[in-house]
Short mmCIF file of C-alpha atoms and ligand atoms in Angstrom, two decimals:
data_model
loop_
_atom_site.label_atom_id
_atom_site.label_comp_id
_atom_site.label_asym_id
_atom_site.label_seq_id
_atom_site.Cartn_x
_atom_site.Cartn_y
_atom_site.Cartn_z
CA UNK A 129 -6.64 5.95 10.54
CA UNK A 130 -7.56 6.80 6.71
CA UNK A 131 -3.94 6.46 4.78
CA UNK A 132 -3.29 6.26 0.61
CA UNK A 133 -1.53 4.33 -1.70
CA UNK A 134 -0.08 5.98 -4.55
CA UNK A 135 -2.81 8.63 -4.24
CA UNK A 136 -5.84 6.05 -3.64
CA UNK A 137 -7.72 6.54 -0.66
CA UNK A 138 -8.20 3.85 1.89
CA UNK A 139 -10.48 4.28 5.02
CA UNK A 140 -8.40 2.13 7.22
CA UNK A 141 -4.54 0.59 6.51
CA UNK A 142 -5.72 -3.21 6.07
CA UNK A 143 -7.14 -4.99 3.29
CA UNK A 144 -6.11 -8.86 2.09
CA UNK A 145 -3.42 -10.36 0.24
CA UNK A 146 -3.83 -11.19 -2.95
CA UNK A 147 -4.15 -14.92 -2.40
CA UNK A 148 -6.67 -16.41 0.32
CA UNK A 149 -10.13 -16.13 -0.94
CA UNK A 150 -9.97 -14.22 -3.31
CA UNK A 151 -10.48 -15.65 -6.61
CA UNK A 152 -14.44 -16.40 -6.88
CA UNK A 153 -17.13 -13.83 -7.53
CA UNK A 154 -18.47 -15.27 -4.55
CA UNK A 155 -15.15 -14.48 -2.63
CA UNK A 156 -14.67 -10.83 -4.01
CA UNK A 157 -18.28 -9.82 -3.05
CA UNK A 158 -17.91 -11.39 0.59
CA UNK A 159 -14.21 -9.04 0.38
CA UNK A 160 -16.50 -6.27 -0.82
CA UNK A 161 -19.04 -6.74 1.98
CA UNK A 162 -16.36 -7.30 5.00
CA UNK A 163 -14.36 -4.85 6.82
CA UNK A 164 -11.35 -4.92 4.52
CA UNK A 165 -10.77 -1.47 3.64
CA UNK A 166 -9.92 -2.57 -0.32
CA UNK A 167 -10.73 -5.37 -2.76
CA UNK A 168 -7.58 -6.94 -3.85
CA UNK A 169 -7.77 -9.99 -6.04
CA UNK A 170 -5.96 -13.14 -6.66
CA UNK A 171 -3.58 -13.06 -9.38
CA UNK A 172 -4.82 -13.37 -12.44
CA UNK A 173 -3.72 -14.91 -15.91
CA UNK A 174 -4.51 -14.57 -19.26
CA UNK A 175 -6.77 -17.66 -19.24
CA UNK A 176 -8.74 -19.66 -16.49
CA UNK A 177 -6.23 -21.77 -14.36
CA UNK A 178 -7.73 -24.55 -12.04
CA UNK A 179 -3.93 -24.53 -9.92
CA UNK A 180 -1.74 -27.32 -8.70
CA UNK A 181 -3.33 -30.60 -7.26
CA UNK A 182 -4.98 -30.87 -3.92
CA UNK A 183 -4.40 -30.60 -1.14
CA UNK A 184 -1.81 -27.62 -1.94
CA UNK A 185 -2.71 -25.13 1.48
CA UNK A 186 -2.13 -26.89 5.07
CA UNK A 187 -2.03 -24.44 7.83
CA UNK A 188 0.77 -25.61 10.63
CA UNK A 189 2.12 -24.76 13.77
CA UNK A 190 2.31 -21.14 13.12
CA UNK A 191 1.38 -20.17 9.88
CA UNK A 192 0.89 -22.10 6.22
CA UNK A 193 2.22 -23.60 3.54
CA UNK A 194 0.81 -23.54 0.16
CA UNK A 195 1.26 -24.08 -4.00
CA UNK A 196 -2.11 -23.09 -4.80
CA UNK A 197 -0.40 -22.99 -8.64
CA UNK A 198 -2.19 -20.14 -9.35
CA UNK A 199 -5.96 -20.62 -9.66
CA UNK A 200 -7.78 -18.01 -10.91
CA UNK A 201 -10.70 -17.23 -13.24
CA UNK A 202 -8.43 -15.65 -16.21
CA UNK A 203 -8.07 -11.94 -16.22
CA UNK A 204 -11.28 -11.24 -18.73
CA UNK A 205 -13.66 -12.65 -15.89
CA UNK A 206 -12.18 -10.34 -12.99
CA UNK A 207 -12.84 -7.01 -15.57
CA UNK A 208 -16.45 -8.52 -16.13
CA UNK A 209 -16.85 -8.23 -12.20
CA UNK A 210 -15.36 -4.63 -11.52
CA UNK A 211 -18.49 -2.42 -12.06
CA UNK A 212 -20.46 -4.53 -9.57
CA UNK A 213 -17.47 -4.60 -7.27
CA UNK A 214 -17.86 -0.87 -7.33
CA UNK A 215 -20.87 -0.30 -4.90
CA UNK A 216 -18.74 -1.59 -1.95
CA UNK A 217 -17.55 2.38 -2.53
CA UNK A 218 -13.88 0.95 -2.05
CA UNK A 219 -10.85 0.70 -3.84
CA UNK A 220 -10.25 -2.42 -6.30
CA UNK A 221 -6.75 -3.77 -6.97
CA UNK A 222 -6.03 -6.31 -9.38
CA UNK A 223 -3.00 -8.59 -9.07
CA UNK A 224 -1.59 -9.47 -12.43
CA UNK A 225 0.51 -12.56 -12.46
CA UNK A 226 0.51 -12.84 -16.06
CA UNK A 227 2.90 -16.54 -17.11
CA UNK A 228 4.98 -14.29 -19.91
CA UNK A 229 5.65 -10.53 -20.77
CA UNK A 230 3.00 -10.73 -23.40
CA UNK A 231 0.48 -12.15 -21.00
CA UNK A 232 1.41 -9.10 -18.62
CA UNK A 233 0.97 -6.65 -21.47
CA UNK A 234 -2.29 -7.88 -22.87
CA UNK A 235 -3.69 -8.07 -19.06
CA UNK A 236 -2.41 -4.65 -17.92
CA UNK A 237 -3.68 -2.59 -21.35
CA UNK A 238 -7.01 -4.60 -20.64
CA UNK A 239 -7.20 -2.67 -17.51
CA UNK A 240 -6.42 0.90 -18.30
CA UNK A 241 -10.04 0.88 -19.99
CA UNK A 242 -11.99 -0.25 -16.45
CA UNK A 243 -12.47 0.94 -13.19
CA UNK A 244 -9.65 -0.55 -11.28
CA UNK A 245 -7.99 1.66 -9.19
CA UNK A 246 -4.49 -0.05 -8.30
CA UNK A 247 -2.80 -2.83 -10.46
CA UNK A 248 -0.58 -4.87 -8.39
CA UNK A 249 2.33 -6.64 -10.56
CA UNK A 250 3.20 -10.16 -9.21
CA UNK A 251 7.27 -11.04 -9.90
CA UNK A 252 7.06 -13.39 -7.04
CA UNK A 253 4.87 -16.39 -7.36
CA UNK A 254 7.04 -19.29 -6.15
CA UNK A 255 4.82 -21.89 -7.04
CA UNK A 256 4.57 -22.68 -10.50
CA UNK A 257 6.17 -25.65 -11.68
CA UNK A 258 10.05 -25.21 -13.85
CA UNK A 259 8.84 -20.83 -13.63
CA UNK A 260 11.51 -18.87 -11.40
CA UNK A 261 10.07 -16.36 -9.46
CA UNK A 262 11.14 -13.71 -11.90
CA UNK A 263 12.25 -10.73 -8.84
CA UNK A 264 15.46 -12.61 -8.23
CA UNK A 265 16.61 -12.48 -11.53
CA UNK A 266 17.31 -8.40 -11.88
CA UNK A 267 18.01 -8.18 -15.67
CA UNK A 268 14.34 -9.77 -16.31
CA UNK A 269 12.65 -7.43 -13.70
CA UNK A 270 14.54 -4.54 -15.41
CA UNK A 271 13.47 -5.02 -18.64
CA UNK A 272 9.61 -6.33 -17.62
CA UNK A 273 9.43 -3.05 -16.10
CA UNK A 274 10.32 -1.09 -19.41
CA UNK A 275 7.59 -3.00 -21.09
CA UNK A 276 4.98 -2.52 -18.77
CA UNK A 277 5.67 0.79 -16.84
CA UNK A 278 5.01 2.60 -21.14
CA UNK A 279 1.59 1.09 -20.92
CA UNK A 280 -0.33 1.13 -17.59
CA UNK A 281 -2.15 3.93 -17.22
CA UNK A 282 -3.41 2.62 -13.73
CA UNK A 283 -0.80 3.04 -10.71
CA UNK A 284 1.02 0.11 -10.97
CA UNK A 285 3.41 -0.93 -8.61
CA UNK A 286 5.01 -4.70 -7.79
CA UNK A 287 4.81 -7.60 -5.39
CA UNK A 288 8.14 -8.78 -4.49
CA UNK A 289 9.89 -11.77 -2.68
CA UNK A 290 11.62 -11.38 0.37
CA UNK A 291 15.23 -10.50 -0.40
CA UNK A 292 17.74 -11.39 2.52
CA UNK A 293 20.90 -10.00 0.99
CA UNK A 294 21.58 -6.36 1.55
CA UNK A 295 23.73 -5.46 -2.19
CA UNK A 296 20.13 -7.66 -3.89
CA UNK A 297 17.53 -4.99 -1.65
CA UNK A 298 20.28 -2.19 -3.81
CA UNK A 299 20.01 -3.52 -6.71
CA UNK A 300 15.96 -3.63 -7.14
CA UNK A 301 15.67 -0.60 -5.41
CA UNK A 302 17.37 1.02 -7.38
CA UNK A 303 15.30 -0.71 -10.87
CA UNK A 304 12.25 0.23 -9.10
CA UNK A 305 13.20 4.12 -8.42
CA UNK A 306 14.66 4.23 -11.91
CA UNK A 307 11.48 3.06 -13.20
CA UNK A 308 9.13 5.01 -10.96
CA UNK A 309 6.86 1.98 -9.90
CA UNK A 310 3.86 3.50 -7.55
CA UNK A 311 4.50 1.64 -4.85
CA UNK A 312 5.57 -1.75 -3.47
CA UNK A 313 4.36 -4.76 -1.17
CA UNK A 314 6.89 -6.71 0.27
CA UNK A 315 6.39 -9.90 0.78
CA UNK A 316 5.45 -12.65 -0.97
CA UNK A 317 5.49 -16.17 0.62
CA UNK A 318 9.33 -16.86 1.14
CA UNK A 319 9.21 -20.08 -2.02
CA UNK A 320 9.70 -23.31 -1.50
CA UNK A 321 9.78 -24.43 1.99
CA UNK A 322 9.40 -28.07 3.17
CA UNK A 323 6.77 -28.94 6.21
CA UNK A 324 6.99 -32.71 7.73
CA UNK A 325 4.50 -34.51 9.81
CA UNK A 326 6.77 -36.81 11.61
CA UNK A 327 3.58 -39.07 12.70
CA UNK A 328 3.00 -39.78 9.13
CA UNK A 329 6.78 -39.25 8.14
CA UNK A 330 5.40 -37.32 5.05
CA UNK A 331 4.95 -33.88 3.39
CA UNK A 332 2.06 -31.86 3.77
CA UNK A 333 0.63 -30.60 0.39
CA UNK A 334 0.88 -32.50 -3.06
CA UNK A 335 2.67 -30.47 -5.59
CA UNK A 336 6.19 -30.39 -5.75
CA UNK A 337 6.99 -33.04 -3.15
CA UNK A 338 6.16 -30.82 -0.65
CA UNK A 339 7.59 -27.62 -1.43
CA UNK A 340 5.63 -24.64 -1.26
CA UNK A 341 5.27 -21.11 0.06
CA UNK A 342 5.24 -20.16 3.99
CA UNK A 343 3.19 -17.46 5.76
CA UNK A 344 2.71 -16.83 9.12
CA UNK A 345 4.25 -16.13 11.93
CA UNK A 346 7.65 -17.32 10.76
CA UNK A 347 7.89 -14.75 8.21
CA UNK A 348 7.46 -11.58 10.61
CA UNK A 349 10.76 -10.63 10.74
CA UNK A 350 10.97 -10.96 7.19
CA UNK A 351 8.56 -8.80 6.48
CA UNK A 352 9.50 -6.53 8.55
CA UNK A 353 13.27 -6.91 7.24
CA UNK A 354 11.85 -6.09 3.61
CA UNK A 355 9.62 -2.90 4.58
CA UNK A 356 12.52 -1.67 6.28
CA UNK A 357 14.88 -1.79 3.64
CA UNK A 358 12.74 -1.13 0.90
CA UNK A 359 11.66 2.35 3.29
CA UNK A 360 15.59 3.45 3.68
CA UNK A 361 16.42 2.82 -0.20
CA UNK A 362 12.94 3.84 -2.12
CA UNK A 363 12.27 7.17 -3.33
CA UNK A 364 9.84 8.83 -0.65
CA UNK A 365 6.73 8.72 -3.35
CA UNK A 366 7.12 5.02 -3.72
CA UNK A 367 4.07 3.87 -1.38
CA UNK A 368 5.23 0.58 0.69
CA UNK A 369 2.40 -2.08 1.80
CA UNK A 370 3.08 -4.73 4.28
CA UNK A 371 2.80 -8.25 4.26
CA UNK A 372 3.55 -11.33 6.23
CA UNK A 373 2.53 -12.75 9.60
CA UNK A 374 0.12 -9.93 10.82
CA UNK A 375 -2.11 -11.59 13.41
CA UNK A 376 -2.53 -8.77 15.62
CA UNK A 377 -2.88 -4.51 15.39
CA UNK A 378 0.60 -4.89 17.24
CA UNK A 379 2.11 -6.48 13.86
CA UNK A 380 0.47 -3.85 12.22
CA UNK A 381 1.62 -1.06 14.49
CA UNK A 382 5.61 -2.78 13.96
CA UNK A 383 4.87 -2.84 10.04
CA UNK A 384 3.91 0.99 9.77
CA UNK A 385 6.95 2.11 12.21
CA UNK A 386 9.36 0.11 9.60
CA UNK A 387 7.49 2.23 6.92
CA UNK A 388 4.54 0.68 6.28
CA UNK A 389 1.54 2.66 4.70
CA UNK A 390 -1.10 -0.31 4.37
CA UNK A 391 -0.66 -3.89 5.30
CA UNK A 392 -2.34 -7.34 3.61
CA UNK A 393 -3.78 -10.27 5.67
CA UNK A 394 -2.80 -13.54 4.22
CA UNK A 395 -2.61 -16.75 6.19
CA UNK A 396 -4.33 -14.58 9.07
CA UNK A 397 -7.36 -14.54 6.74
CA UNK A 398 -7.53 -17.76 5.73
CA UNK A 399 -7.56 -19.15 9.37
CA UNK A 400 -10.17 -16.41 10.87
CA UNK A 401 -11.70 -15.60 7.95
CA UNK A 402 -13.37 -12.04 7.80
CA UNK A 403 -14.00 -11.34 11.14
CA UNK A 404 -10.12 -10.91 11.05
CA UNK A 405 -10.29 -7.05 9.40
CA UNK A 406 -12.64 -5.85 11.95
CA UNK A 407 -10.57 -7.31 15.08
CA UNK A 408 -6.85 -5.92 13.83
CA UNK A 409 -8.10 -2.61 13.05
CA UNK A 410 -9.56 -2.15 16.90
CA UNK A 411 -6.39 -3.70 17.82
CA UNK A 412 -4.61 -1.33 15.44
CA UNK A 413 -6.55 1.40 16.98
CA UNK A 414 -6.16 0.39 20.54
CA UNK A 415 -2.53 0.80 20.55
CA UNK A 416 -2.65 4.12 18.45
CA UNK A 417 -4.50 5.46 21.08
CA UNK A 418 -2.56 4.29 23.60
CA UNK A 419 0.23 5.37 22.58
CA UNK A 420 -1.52 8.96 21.61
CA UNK A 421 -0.67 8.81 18.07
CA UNK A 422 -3.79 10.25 15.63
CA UNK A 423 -2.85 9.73 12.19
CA UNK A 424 -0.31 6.78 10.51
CA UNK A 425 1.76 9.72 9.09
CA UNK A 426 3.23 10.73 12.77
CA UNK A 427 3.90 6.57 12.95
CA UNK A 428 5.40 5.93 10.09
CA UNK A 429 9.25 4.72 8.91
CA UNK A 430 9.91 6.30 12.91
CA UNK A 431 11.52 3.26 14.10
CA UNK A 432 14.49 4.36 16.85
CA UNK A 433 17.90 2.61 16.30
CA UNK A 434 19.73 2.06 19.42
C1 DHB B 125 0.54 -18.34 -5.94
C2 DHB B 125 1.36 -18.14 -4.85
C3 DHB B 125 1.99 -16.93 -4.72
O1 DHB B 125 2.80 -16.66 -3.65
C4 DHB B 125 1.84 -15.97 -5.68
O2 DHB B 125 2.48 -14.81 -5.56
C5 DHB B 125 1.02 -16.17 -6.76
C6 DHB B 125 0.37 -17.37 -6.87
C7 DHB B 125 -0.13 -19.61 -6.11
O3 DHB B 125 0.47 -20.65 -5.87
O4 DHB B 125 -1.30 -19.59 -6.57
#
């Protein structure tokens, strides 16, 4: 079930979101060592960010909220760990959430002198306080784009928000074809969503009175929704990764039909922990053969319409 993204190998289609543990040395060698078939890590800034106050990740009913406020060791620290990363003989994508365009600049020409394979451009954290996530506003995506698309000489491509509006999917579809992005993962947590526990008639995580970023099972369909699009409106070499609510190689198997040629494990991850790679590629597998499909290729984008 070997696949590619923008030309990069991958033995398998899943690997983790760049979020759940993911930020410590610790955490990237456990990645390297576990059945995820790529290292991605958590976005990084320019400096060393401790994140939002605790606690700022509950897991609910079926799925998570978070605003983790983007902790992260600073960009300089995750280039000091690549060459040891290396002798997991996998790929290694950075995510690069840098706070301005200068930040994104200095980060991403940092990188084009190490061994990273994939950079992975965040316009879609939700969580960091009086910051909009920049992928809704299309003028600023346009224009980051310019900037950084001149200088990476890694593939590059971008993490996006779920859109839900058909003319929005156009309109940064059409930036990201115009700007020839290697490929794209839809989606980040869907921002600012509210969880309640009615016994203790209060919010869930600190920050922001409660507001944070869902994953899980709610966001399926969204997911789904975004790949979809995204598949019908991107230039064929764009690569698409899928995110959001995969529990099972069935959610996997749905993500690749809507056009899907990886997928990330997010809140999935977080609850199971690493045994979770192993168990939805068998799954993964299981219905493949069932189904008597060999390769993702004869899978892929083939959803029927009624
Ligand atoms: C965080 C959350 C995100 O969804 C994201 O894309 C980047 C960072 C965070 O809160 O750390």
């Amino acid at each position: 079930m070997k696949t590619s993204i923008a030309g990069i190998e991958l033995k398998h289609p899943i690997f983790n979101a760049s979020g759940p543990l993911c930020a410590t040395a610790e955490e990237l060698h456990m990645l390297g060592q576990s059945h995820a078939s790529a290292i991605m890590t958590k976005s990084c800034t320019l400096e060393h960010r401790d994140g939002n106050p605790k606690p700022r990740y509950k897991n609910i009913n079926h799925g998570s909220i978070n605003s983790m406020g983007l902790p992260n060791l600073g960009y300089k620290r995750y280039i000091e760990l690549i060459p040891e990363l290396k002798k997991y003989l996998k790929p290694i994508i950075v995510s690069v959430s840098g706070l301005c365009l200068e930040d994104n600049k200095t980060i991403i020409s940092a990188l084009n002198n190490t061994d990273a394979n994939l950079i992975e451009l965040n316009l879609s954290c939700p969580n960091l306080i009086g910051k909009p996530q920049m992928a809704y506003d299309f003028e600023q995506s346009d224009s980051v784009l310019t900037e950084v698309m001149k200088l990476a000489k890694k593939p590059l491509g971008v993490k996006l928000p779920p859109y839900f509006d058909f003319v929005h999917y156009e309109q940064m579809a059409s930036i990201l074809n115009r700007h020839k992005v290697k490929f794209v993962t839809c989606i980040n947590s869907p921002g600012n969503a509210l969880f309640i526990d009615p016994e203790k008639e209060q919010i869930v995580i600190k920050p922001k009175k409660g507001f944070g970023g869902l994953g899980g099972r709610y966001i399926k369909p969204i997911g789904l929704a975004n790949v979809r699009k995204f598949y019908e409106l991107l230039d064929r070499d764009i690569d698409i990764i899928g995110v959001g609510g995969i529990y099972t190689g069935r959610d996997v198997f749905e993500y690749v039909l809507a056009g899907a040629k990886a997928v990330q494990l997010g809140t999935v991850f977080m609850q199971e922990k690493h045994g979770c790679f192993n168990r939805i590629e068998k799954e993964f597998n299981d219905v493949m053969q069932r189904k008597g499909y060999h390769s993702i290729e004869e899978v892929r984008g083939k959803l029927k319409e009624l």
